[in-house]
CSV table of C-alpha atoms and ligand atoms in Angstrom, one decimal:
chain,number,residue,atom,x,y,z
A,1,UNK,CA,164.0,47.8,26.5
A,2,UNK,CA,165.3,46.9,30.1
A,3,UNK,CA,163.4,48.2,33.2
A,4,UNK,CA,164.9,48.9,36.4
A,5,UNK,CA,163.4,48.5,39.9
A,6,UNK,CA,164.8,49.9,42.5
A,7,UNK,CA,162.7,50.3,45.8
A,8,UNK,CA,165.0,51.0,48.9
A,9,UNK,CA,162.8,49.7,52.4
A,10,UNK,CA,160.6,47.7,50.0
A,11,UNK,CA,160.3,44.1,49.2
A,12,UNK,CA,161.6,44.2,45.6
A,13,UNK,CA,159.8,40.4,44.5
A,14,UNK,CA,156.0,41.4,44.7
A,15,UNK,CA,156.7,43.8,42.2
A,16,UNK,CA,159.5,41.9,40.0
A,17,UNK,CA,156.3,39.3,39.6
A,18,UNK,CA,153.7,41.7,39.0
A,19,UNK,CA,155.7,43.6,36.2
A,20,UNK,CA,156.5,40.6,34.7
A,21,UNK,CA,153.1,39.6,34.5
A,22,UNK,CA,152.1,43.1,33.2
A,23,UNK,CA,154.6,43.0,30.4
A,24,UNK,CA,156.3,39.4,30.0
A,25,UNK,CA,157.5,40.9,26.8
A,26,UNK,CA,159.9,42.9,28.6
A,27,UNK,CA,163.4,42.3,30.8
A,28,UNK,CA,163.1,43.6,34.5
A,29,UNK,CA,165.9,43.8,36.7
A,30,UNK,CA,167.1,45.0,40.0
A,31,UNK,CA,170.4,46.5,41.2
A,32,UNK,CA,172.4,43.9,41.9
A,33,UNK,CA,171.1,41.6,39.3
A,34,UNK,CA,174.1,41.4,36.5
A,35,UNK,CA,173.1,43.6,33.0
A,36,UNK,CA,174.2,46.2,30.8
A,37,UNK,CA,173.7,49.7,32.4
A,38,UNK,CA,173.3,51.1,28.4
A,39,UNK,CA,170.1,48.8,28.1
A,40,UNK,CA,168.1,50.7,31.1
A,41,UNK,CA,165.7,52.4,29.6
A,42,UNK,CA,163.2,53.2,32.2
A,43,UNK,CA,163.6,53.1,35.6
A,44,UNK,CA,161.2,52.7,38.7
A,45,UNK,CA,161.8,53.7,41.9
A,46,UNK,CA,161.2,54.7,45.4
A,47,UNK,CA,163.9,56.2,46.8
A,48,UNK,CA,166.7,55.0,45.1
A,49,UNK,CA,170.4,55.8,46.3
A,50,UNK,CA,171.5,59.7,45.4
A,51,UNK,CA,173.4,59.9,42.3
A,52,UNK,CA,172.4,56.1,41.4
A,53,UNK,CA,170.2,57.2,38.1
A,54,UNK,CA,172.5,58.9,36.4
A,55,UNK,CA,174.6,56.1,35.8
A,56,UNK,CA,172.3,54.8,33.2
A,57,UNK,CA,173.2,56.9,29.9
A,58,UNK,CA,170.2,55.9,27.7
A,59,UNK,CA,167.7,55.8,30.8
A,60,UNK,CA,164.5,58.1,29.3
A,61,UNK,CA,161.6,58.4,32.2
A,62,UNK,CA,162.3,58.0,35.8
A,63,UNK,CA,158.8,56.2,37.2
A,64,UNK,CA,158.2,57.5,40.9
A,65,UNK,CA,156.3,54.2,42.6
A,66,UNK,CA,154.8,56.6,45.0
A,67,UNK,CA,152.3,59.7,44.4
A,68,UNK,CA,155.0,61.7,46.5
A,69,UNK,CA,158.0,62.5,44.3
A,70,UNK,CA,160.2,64.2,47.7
A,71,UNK,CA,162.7,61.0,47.6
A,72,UNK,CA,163.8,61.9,43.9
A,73,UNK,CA,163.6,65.6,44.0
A,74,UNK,CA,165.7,66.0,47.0
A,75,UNK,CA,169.1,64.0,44.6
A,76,UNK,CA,171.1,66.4,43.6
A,77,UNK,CA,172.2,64.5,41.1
A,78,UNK,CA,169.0,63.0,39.6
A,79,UNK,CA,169.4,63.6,35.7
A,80,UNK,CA,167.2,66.1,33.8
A,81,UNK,CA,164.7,63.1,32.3
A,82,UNK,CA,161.0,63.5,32.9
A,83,UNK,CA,159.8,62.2,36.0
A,84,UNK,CA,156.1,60.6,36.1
A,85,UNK,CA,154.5,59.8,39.5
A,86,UNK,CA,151.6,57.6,40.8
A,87,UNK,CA,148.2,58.9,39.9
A,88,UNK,CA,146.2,55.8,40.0
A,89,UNK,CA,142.5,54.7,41.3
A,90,UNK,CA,144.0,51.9,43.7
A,91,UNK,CA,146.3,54.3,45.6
A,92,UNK,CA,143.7,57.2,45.6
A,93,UNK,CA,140.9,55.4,47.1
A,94,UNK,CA,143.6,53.7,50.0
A,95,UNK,CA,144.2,57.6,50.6
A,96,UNK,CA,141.1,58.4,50.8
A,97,UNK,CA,140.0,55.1,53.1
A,98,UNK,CA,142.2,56.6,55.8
A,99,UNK,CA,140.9,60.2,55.4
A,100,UNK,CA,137.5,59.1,56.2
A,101,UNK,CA,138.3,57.0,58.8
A,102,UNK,CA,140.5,59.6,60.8
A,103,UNK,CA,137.9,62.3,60.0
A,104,UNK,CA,135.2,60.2,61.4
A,105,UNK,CA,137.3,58.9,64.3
A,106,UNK,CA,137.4,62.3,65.8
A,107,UNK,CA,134.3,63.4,64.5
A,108,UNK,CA,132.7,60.2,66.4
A,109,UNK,CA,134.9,60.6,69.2
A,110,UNK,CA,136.7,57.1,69.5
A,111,UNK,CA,139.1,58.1,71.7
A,112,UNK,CA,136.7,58.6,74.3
A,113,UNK,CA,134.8,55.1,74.1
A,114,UNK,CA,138.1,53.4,73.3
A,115,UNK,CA,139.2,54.5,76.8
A,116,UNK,CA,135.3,53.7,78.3
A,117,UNK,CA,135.9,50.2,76.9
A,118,UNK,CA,138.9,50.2,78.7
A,119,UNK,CA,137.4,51.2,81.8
A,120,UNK,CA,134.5,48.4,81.1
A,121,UNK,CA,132.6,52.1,81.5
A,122,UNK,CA,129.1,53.1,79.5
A,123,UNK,CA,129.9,56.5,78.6
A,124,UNK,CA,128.0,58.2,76.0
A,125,UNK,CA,128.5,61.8,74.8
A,126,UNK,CA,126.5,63.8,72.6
A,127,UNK,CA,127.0,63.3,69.1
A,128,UNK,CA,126.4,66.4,66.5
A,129,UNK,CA,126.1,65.9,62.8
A,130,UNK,CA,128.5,65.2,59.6
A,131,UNK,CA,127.1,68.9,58.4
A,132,UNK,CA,128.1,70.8,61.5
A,133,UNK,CA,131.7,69.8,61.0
A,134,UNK,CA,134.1,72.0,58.5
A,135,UNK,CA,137.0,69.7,57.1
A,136,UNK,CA,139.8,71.6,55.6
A,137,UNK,CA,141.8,69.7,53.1
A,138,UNK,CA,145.6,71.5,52.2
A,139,UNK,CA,146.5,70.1,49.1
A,140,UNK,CA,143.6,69.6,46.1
A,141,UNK,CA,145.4,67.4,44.0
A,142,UNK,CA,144.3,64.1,42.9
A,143,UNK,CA,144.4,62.9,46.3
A,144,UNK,CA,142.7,65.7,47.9
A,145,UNK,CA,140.2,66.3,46.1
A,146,UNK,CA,139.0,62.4,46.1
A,147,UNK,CA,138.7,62.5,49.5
A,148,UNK,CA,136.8,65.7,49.2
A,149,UNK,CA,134.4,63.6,47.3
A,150,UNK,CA,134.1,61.0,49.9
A,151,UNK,CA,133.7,63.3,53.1
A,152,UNK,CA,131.1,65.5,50.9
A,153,UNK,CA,129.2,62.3,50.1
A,154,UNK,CA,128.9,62.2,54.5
A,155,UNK,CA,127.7,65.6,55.0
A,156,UNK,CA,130.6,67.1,55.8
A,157,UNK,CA,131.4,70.7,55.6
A,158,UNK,CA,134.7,70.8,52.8
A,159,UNK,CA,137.0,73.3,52.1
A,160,UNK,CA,139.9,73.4,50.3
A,161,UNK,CA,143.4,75.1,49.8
A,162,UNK,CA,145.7,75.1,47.3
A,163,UNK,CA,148.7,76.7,45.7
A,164,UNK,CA,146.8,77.9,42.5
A,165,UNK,CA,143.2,78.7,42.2
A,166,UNK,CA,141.2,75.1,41.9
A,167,UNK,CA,137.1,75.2,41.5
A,168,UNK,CA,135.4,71.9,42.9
A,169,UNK,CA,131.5,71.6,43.2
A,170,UNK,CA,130.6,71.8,46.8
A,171,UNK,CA,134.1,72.5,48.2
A,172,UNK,CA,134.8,76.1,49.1
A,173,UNK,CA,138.3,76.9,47.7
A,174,UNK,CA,141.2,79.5,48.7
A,175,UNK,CA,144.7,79.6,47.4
A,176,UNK,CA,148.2,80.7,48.2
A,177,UNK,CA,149.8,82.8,51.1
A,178,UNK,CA,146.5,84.9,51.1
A,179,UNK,CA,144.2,82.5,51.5
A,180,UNK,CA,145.5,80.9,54.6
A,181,UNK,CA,144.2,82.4,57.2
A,182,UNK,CA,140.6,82.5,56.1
A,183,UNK,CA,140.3,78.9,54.9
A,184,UNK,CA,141.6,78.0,58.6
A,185,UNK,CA,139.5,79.8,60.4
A,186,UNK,CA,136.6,77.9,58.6
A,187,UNK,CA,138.2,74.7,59.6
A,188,UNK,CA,137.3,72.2,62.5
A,189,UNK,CA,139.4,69.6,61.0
A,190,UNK,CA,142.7,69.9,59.0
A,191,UNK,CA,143.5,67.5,56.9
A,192,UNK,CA,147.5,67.5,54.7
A,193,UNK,CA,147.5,66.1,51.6
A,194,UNK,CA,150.6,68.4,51.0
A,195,UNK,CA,153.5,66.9,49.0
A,196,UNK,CA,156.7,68.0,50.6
A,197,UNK,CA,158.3,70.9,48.9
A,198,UNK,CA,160.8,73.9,49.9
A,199,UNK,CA,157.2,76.1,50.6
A,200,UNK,CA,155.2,72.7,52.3
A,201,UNK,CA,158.0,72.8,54.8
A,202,UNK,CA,157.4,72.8,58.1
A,203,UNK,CA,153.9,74.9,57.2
A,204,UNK,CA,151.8,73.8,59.3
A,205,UNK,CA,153.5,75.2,63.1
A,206,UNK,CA,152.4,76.9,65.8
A,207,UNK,CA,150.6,79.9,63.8
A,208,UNK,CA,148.4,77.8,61.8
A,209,UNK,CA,147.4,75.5,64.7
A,210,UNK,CA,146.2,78.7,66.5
A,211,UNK,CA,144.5,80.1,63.6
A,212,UNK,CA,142.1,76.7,62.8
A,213,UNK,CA,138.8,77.5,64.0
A,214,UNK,CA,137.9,77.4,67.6
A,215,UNK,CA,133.6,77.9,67.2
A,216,UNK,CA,133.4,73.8,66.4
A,217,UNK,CA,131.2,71.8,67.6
A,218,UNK,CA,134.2,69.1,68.4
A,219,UNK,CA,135.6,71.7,71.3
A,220,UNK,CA,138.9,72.4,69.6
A,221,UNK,CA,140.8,72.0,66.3
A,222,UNK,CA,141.8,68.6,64.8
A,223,UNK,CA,145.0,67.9,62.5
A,224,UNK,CA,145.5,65.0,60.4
A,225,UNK,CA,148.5,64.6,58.2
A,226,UNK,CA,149.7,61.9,55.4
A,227,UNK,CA,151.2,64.1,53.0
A,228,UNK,CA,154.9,64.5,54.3
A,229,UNK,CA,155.7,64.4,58.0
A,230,UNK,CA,158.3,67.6,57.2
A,231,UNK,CA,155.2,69.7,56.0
A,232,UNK,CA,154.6,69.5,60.2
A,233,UNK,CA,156.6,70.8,62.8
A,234,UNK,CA,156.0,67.7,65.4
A,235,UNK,CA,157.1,69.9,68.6
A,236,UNK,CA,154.2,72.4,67.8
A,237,UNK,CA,151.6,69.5,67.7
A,238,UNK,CA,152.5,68.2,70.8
A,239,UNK,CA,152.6,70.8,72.8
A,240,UNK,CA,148.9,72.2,71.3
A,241,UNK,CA,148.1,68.4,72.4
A,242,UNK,CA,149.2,68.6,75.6
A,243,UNK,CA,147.5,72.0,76.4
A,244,UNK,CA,144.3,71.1,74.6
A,245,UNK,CA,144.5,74.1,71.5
A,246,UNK,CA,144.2,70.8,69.6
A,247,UNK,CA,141.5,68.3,70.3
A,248,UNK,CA,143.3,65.5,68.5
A,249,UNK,CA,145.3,64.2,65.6
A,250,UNK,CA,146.1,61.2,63.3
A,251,UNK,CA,149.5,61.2,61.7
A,252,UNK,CA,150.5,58.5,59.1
A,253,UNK,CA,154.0,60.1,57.7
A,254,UNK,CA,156.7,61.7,60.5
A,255,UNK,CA,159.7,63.9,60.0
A,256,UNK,CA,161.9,60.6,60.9
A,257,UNK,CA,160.5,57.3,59.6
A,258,UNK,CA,160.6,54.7,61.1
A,259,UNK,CA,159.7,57.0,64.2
A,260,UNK,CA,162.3,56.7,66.7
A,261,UNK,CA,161.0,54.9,69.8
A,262,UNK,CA,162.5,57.5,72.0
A,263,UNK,CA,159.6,60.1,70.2
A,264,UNK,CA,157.0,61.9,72.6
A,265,UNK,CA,154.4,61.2,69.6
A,266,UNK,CA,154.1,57.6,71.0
A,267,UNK,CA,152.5,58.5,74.2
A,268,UNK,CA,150.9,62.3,73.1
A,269,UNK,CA,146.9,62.3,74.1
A,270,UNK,CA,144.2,62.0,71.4
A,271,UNK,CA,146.7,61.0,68.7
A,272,UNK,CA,146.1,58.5,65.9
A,273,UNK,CA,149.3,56.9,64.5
A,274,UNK,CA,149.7,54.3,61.6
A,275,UNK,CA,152.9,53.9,60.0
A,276,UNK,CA,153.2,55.2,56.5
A,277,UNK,CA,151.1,53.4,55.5
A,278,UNK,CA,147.8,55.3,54.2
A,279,UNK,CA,148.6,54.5,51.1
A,280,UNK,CA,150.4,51.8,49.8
A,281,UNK,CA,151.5,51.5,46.4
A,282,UNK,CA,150.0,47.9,45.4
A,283,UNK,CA,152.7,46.4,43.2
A,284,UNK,CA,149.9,44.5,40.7
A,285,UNK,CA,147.6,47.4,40.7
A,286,UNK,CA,150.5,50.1,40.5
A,287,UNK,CA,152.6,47.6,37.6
A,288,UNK,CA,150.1,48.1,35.5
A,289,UNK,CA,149.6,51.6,35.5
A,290,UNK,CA,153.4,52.0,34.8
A,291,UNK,CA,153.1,49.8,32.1
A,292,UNK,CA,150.4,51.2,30.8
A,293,UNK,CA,151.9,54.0,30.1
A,294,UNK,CA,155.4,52.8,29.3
A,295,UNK,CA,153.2,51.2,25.9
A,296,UNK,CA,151.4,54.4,25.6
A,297,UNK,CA,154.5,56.2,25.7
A,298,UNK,CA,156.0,54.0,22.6
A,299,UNK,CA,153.0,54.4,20.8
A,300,UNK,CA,153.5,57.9,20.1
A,301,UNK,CA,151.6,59.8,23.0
A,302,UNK,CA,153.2,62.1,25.5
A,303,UNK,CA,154.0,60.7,29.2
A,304,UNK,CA,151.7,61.8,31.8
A,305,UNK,CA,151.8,62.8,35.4
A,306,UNK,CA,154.7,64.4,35.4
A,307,UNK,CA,156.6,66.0,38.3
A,308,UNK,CA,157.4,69.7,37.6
A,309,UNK,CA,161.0,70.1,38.7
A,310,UNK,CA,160.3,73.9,39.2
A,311,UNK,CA,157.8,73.4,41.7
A,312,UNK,CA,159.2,70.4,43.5
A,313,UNK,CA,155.8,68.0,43.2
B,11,NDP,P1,149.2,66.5,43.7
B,11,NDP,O1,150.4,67.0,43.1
B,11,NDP,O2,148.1,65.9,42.8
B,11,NDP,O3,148.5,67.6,44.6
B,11,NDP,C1,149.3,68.4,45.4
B,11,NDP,C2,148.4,69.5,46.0
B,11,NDP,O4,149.1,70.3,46.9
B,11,NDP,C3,147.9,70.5,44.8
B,11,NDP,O5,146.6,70.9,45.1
B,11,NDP,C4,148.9,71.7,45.0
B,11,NDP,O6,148.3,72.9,44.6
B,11,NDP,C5,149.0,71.7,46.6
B,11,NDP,N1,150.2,72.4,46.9
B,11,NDP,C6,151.5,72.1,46.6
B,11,NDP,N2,152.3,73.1,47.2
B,11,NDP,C7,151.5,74.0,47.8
B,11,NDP,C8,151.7,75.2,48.5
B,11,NDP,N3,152.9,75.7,48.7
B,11,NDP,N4,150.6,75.8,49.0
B,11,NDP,C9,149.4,75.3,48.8
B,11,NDP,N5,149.1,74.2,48.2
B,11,NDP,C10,150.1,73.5,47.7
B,11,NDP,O7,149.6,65.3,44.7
B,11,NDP,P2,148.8,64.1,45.3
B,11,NDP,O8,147.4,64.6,45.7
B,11,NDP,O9,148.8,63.0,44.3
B,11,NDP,O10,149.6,63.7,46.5
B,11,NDP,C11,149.9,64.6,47.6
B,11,NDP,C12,150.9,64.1,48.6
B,11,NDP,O11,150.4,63.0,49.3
B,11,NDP,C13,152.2,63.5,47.9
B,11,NDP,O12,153.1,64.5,47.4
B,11,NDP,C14,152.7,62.7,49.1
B,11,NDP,O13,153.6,63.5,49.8
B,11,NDP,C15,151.5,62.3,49.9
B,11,NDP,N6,151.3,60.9,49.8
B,11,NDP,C16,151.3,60.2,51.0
B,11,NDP,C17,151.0,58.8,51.0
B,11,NDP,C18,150.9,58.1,52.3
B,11,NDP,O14,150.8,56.9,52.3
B,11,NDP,N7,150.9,58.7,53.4
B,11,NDP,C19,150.7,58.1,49.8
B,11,NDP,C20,150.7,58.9,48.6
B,11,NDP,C21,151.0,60.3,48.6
B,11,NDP,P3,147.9,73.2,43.1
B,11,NDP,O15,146.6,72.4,42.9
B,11,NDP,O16,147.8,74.6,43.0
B,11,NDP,O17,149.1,72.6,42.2
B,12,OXD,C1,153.7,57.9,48.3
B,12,OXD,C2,153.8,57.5,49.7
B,12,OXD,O1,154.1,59.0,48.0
B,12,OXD,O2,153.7,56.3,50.0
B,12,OXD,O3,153.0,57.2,47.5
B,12,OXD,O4,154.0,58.3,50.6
């Protein structure tokens, strides 16, 4: 009856509390804590040390505590259990809070009067409308297609692309190699909700940046990425930057986290930055989801959210 945390990079006592206040009923322990490895029965984790879960023999569902399951599908020894990730109100709607504030800080070009501020300058520039903007989200999962919602409910233009055909009121949807090229050429601002998989890798390079839409009214193409800093090839972005193919971009995840402070990223024009951190997995709020559906699990019903091995997400 023994659950596991183990959250490498992550303060491990926010979320001993919170579980234990979600289930005092239950034993929680952490890695070096002293117990039986036989009593482990689930185990919750973000990115846990390669080859550490299989050491618990009676271990039954491995609990991703992020939506992206990358840190556990990349171990090549991570046992053949069912893997359930995040899917949770609380970490959608932090996603979607920084979509709609990147969107809208290019869209109401903040670089520019950040830099007027600066200057103590009064600059204004023209300012078109939420409906003359196309956002393109990659990726219509639970996260993409709440912030779909969100930028819909501003006006905004949406479309959407995905690995297998999705339908979403309002959103005009394409899927798969095919339907690549003509969902970017409708798109002013790109948007990666992408979770990081053998196909999501490096994806979005030169090709795609130069095939985003160049008829917008912000002057050029836009990128903003927080699904997996690998889905992006960094050297492409910076040099479609620097030679103004791209307008401007807001990245929250990077190949190499924390990002080196030798990086070029730190100083590239009309980029955003925030450090991994678009959506946070709130220990109370993400304890009792897992719980949740630890009990549900006991009572009979069949585990949910859960990570198909095949696919990689
Ligand atoms: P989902 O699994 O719900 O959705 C993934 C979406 O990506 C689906 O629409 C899927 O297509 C699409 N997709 C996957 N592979 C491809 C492909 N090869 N071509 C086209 N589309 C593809 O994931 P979530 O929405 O919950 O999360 C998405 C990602 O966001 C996570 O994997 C993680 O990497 C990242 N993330 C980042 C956070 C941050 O703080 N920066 C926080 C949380 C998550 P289909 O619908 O056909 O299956
Ligand atoms: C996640 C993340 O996958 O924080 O939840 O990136």
């Amino acid at each position: 009856m023994t659950i596991l945390v183990a959250v490498r990079g992550w303060k491990p006592d926010h979320w001993i509390r919170a579980l234990r206040e979600a289930a005092p009923d239950r034993r929680v322990v952490l890695p070096g804590d002293e117990f039986d490895p036989a009593t482990i029965r689930y185990a919750l984790v973000w990115k846990p040390e390669p080859g550490y879960l299989k050491t618990f023999p009676n271990l039954e569902a491995i609990f991703s505590l992020g939506a992206g399951v990358d840190h556990l599908t990349t171990d090549p020894d991570l046992p053949d259990l069912p893997v359930v990730r995040i899917v949770d109100p609380d970490l959608t709607g932090r996603m979607t809070e920084w979509v709609v504030l990147n969107v809208l800080l290019h869209h109401r070009r903040h670089a520019h009067y950040a830099a007027a501020q600066a200057a103590a300058s009064w600059k204004p520039l023209r300012q078109w409308a939420a409906g003359a903007v196309r956002v393109g989200i990659m990726g219509l999962g639970e996260l993409g297609r709440d912030a779909a919602r969100a930028l819909l409910a501003l006006g905004f233009k949406v479309n959407g692309w995905s690995r297998t055909e999705r339908r979403m009121d309002g959103v005009e949807c394409f899927r798969g190699a095919q339907g690549l090229a003509p969902f970017l050429v409708r798109t002013d601002i790109l948007v990666s909700l992408l979770p990081l998989t053998a196909e999501t890798e490096n994806l979005i390079d030169r090709a795609v940046i130069d095939a985003l839409a160049k008829d917008g009214p912000l002057g050029g193409p836009v990128i903003l990425n927080a699904g997996r800093g690998r889905s992006l090839v960094e050297r492409d972005l910076l040099d479609a930057l620097k030679d103004g193919r791209l307008k401007g971009a807001s990245l929250d995840v990077f190949a190499t986290e924390p990002l080196p402070p030798e990086s070029l990223l730190w100083n590239a024009p009309n980029l955003f930055m925030t450090p991994h951190v678009a959506a946070e997995s709130d220990p109370v709020a993400l304890s009792r989801y897992v719980i949740g559906e630890i009990v549900a699990y006991e009572a009979g019903q069949p585990l949910r959210h859960l990570v198909d091995r095949g696919k990689g997400y």
